[in-house]
Each structure stands twice: as structure tokens, then as C-alpha cells.
C-alpha positions as YAML, in Angstrom:
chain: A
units: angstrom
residues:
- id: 1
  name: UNK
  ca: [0.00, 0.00, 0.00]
- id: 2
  name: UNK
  ca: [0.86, 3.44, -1.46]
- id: 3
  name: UNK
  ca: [1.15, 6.19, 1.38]
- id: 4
  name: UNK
  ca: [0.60, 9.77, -0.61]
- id: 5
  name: UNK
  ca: [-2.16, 11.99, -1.58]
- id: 6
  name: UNK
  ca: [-4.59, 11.65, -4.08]
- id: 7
  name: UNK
  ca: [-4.99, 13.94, -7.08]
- id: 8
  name: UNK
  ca: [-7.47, 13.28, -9.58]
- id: 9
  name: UNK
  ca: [-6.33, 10.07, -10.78]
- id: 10
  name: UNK
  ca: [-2.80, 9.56, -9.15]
- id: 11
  name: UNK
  ca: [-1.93, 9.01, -6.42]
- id: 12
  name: UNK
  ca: [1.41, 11.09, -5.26]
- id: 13
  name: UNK
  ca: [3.86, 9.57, -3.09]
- id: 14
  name: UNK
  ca: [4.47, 11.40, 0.09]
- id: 15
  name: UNK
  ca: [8.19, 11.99, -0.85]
- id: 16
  name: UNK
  ca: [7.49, 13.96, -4.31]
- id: 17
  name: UNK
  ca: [4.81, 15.60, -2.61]
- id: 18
  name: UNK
  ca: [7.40, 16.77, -0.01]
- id: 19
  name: UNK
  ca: [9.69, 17.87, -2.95]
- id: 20
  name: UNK
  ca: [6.37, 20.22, -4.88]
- id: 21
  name: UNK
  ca: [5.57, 21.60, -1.33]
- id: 22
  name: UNK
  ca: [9.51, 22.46, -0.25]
- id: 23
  name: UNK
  ca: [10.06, 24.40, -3.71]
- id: 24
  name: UNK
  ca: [6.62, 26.12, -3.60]
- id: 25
  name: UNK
  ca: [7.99, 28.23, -0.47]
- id: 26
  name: UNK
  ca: [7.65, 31.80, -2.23]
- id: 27
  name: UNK
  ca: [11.30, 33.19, -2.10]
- id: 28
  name: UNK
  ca: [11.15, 36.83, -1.73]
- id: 29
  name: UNK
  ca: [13.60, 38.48, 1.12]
- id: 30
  name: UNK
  ca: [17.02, 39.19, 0.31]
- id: 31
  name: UNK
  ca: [19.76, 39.22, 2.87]
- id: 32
  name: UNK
  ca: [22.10, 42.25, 2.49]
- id: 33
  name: UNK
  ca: [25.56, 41.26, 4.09]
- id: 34
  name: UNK
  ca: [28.33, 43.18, 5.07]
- id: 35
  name: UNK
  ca: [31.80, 41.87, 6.52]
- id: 36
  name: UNK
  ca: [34.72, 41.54, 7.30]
- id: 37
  name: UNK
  ca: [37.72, 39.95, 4.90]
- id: 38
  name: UNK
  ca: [37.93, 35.98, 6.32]
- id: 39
  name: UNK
  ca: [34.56, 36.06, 8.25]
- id: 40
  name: UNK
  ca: [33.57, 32.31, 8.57]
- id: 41
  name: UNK
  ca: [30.16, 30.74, 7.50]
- id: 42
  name: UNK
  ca: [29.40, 30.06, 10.87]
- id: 43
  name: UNK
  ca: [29.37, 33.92, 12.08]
- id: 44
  name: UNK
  ca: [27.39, 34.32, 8.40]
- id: 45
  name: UNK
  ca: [24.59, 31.71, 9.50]
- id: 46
  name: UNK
  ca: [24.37, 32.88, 13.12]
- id: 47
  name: UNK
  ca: [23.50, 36.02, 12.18]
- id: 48
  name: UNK
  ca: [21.03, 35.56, 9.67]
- id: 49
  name: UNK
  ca: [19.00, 33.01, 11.99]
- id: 50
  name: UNK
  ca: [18.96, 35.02, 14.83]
- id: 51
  name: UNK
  ca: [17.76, 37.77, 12.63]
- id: 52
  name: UNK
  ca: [15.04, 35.70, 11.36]
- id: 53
  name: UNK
  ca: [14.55, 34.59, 15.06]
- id: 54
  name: UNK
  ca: [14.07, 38.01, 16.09]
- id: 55
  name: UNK
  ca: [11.69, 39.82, 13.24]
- id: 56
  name: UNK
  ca: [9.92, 36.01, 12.80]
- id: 57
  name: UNK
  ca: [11.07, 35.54, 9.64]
- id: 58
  name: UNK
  ca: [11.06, 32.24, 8.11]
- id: 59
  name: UNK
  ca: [14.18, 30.70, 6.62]
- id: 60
  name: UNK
  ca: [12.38, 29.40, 3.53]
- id: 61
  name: UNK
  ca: [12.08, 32.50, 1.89]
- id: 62
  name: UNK
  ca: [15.36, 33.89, 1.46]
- id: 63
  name: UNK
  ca: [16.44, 33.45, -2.28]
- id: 64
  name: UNK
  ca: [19.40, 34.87, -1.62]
- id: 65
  name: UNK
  ca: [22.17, 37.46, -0.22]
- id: 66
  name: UNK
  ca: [23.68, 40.21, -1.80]
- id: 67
  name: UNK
  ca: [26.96, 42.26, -1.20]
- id: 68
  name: UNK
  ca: [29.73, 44.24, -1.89]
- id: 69
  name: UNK
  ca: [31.45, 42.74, -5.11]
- id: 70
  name: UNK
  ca: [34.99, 43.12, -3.05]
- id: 71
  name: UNK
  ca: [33.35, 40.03, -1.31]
- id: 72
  name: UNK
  ca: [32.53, 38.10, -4.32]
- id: 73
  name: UNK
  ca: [34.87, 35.39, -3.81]
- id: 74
  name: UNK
  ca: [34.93, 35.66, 0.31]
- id: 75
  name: UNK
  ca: [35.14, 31.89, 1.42]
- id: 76
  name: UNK
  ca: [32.70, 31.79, 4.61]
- id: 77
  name: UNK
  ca: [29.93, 33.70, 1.43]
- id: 78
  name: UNK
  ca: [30.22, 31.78, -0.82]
- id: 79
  name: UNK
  ca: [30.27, 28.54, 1.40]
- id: 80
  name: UNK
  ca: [27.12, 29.82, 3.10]
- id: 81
  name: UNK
  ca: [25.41, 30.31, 0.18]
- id: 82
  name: UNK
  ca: [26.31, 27.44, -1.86]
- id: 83
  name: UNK
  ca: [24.86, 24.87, 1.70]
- id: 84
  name: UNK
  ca: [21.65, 26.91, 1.52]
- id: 85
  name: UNK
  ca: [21.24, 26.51, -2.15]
- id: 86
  name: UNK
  ca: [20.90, 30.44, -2.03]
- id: 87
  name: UNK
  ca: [21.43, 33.35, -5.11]
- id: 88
  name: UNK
  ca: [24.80, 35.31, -4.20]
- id: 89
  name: UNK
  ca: [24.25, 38.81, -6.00]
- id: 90
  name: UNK
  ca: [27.02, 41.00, -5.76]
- id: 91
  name: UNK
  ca: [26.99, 44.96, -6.84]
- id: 92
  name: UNK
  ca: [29.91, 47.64, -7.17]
- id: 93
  name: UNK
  ca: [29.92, 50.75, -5.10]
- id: 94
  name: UNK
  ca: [29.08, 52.83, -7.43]
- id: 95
  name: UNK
  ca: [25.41, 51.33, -7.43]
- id: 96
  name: UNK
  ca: [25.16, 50.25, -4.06]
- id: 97
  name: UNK
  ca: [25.91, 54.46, -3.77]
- id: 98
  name: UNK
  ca: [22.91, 55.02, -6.04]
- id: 99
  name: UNK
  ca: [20.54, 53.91, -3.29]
- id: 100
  name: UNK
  ca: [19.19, 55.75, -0.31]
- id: 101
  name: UNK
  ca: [19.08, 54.39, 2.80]
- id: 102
  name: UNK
  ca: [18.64, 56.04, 6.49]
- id: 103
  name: UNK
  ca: [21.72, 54.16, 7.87]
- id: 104
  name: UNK
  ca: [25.06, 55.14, 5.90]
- id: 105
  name: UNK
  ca: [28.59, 54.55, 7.44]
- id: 106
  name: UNK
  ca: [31.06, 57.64, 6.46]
- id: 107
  name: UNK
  ca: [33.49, 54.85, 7.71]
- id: 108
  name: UNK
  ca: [32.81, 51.87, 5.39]
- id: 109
  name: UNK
  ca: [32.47, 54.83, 2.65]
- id: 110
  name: UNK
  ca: [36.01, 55.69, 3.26]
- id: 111
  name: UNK
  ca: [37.27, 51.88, 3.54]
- id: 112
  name: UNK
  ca: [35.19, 50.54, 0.56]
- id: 113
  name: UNK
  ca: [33.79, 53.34, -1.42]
- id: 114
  name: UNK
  ca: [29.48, 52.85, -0.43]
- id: 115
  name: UNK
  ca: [28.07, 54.40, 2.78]
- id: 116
  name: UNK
  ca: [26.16, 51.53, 2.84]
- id: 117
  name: UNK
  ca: [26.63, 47.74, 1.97]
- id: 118
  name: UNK
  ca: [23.66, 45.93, 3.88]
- id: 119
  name: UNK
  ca: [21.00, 47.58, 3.64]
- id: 120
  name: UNK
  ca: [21.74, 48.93, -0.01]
- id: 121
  name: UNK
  ca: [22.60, 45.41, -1.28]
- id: 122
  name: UNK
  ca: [19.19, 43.82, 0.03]
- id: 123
  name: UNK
  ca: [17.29, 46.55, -1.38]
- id: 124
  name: UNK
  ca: [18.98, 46.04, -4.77]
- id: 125
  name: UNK
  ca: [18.70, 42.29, -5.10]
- id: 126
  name: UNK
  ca: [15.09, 42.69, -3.85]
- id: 127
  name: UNK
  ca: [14.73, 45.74, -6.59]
- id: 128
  name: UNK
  ca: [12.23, 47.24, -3.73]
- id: 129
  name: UNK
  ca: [12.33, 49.89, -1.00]
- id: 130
  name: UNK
  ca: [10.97, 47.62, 1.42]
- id: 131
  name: UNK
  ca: [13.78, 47.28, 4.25]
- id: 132
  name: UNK
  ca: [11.94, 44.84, 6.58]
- id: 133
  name: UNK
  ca: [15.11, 45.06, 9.25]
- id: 134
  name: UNK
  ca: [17.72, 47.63, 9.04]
- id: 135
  name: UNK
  ca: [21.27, 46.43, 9.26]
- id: 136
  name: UNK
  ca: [22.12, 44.90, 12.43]
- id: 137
  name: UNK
  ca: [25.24, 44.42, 13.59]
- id: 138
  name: UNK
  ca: [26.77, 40.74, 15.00]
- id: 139
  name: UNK
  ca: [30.26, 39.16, 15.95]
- id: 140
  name: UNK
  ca: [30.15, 35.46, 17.52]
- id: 141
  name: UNK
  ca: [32.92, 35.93, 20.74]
- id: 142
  name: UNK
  ca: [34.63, 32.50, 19.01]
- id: 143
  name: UNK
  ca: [35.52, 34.44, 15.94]
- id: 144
  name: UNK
  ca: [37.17, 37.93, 15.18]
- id: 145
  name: UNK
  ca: [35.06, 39.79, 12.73]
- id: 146
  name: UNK
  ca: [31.54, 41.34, 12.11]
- id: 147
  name: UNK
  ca: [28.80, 40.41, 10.11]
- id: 148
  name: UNK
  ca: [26.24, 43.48, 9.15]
- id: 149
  name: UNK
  ca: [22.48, 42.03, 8.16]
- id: 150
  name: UNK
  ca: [19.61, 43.53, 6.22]
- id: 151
  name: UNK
  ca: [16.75, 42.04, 5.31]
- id: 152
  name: UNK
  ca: [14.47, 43.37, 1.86]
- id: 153
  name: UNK
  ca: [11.53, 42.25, 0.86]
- id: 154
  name: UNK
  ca: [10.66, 42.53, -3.22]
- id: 155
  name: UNK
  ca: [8.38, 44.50, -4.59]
...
């Protein structure tokens, strides 16, 4: 005997309807990152779950994070985002400059050329002005390093 859920005529097994249900999840926050050279995917994924945690967002989604494209080929990014099966959208400074945002850093302007690299990279990759959290600011006490986290929501 079949376990699975009938549709029609067919019956579907419980597995493939597992699979239709797991990539129906709408996918439509993207998670602006900022960091530090070397961060680690660990201080990456803490961050983003506790934002979730904290603004009850679910996991499921995210399609993807966006960044800086100095951090284009940062190891604990790309690592991240390659476990999750998530997009990794990068942008230059010259367009993450382009957008406006409440939050800018005169600091990270002056070490990376954008006021802004969280916030303005979710808000591009969502192609929205829906910032559903601002950045927010994490380091794990095991690793050296901070991780900035926006979250945009597309339009």
C-alpha cells in the first residue's frame, strides 16, 4: 500500500509531494551582508537566523544574499550560500551608492567606497524599497570579525 495523496487520478507519493511543497515556499527576502575579509560561514549563519529569530522571519524564503562585489569570492559567502542553495548577487559601489538608505557609514564609505553595503545590497537584489530590518550588527565571541544584516523584501 501506497502512502501519498490523491490527485485526480494519481496518487502522489508522500516523498514527491514533499519535494512540490519544499520548492513552492515563495522566495522573496534578500539578505544584504556586510563583513569583514575571512569572516567564517558560521558567524554568516548565526547572524542571519537570529535575525530571522528576532523579526519572525522564516528561513524558507530567502532566495538569496547580496553584497559588496569586493566580497565576491569571500570563502565563509560563498560557502554559506552554496549549503543553503541560495542566489549570491554582488553589486559595485558605485550602485550600491545610487541607493538611499537612512543608515550610511562615512566609515565603510572611506574603507570601501558605499556608505552603505547591507542595507543597499538587500534593497537592490530585492529591486524594492521595502527594508523589513535595518542592518544589524553581530560578531560570535569565538571568531574575530563582524557580520552586518539587512533584510528586503521585493516589490
Amino acid at each position: 500500500m501506497s502512502i501519498g495523496v490523491t490527485t485526480r487520478d494519481r496518487v502522489l507519493p508522500v516523498i514527491l509531494l514533499q519535494m512540490l511543497v519544499a520548492n513552492a515556499t515563495p522566495k522573496y527576502l534578500w539578505v544584504g551582508i556586510g563583513c569583514q575579509r575571512g569572516i567564517s560561514k558560521l558567524a554568516i549563519e548565526s547572524a542571519i537566523e537570529s535575525v530571522c529569530a528576532e523579526y519572525d522571519l522564516d528561513l524558507a524564503t530567502i532566495a538569496g544574499i547580496a553584497t559588496l562585489d569586493l566580497k565576491a569570492n569571500e570563502p565563509g559567502l560563498i560557502d554559506f550560500c552554496r549549503e543553503s542553495d541560495w542566489f549570491l548577487k554582488t553589486y559595485s559601489p558605485e550602485r550600491l551608492n545610487s541607493v538611499t538608505v537612512a543608515r550610511s557609514s562615512q566609515l565603510v564609505s572611506t574603507l570601501v567606497g558605499t556608505a552603505s553595503v547591507a542595507e543597499a545590497a538587500a534593497l537592490c537584489a530585492a529591486r524594492s524599497n521595502i527594508l523589513l530590518v535595518p542592518k544589524q550588527k553581530f560578531r560570535l565571541s569565538s571568531t574575530s570579525g563582524f557580520v552586518t544584516v539587512a533584510i528586503a523584501q521585493s516589490g
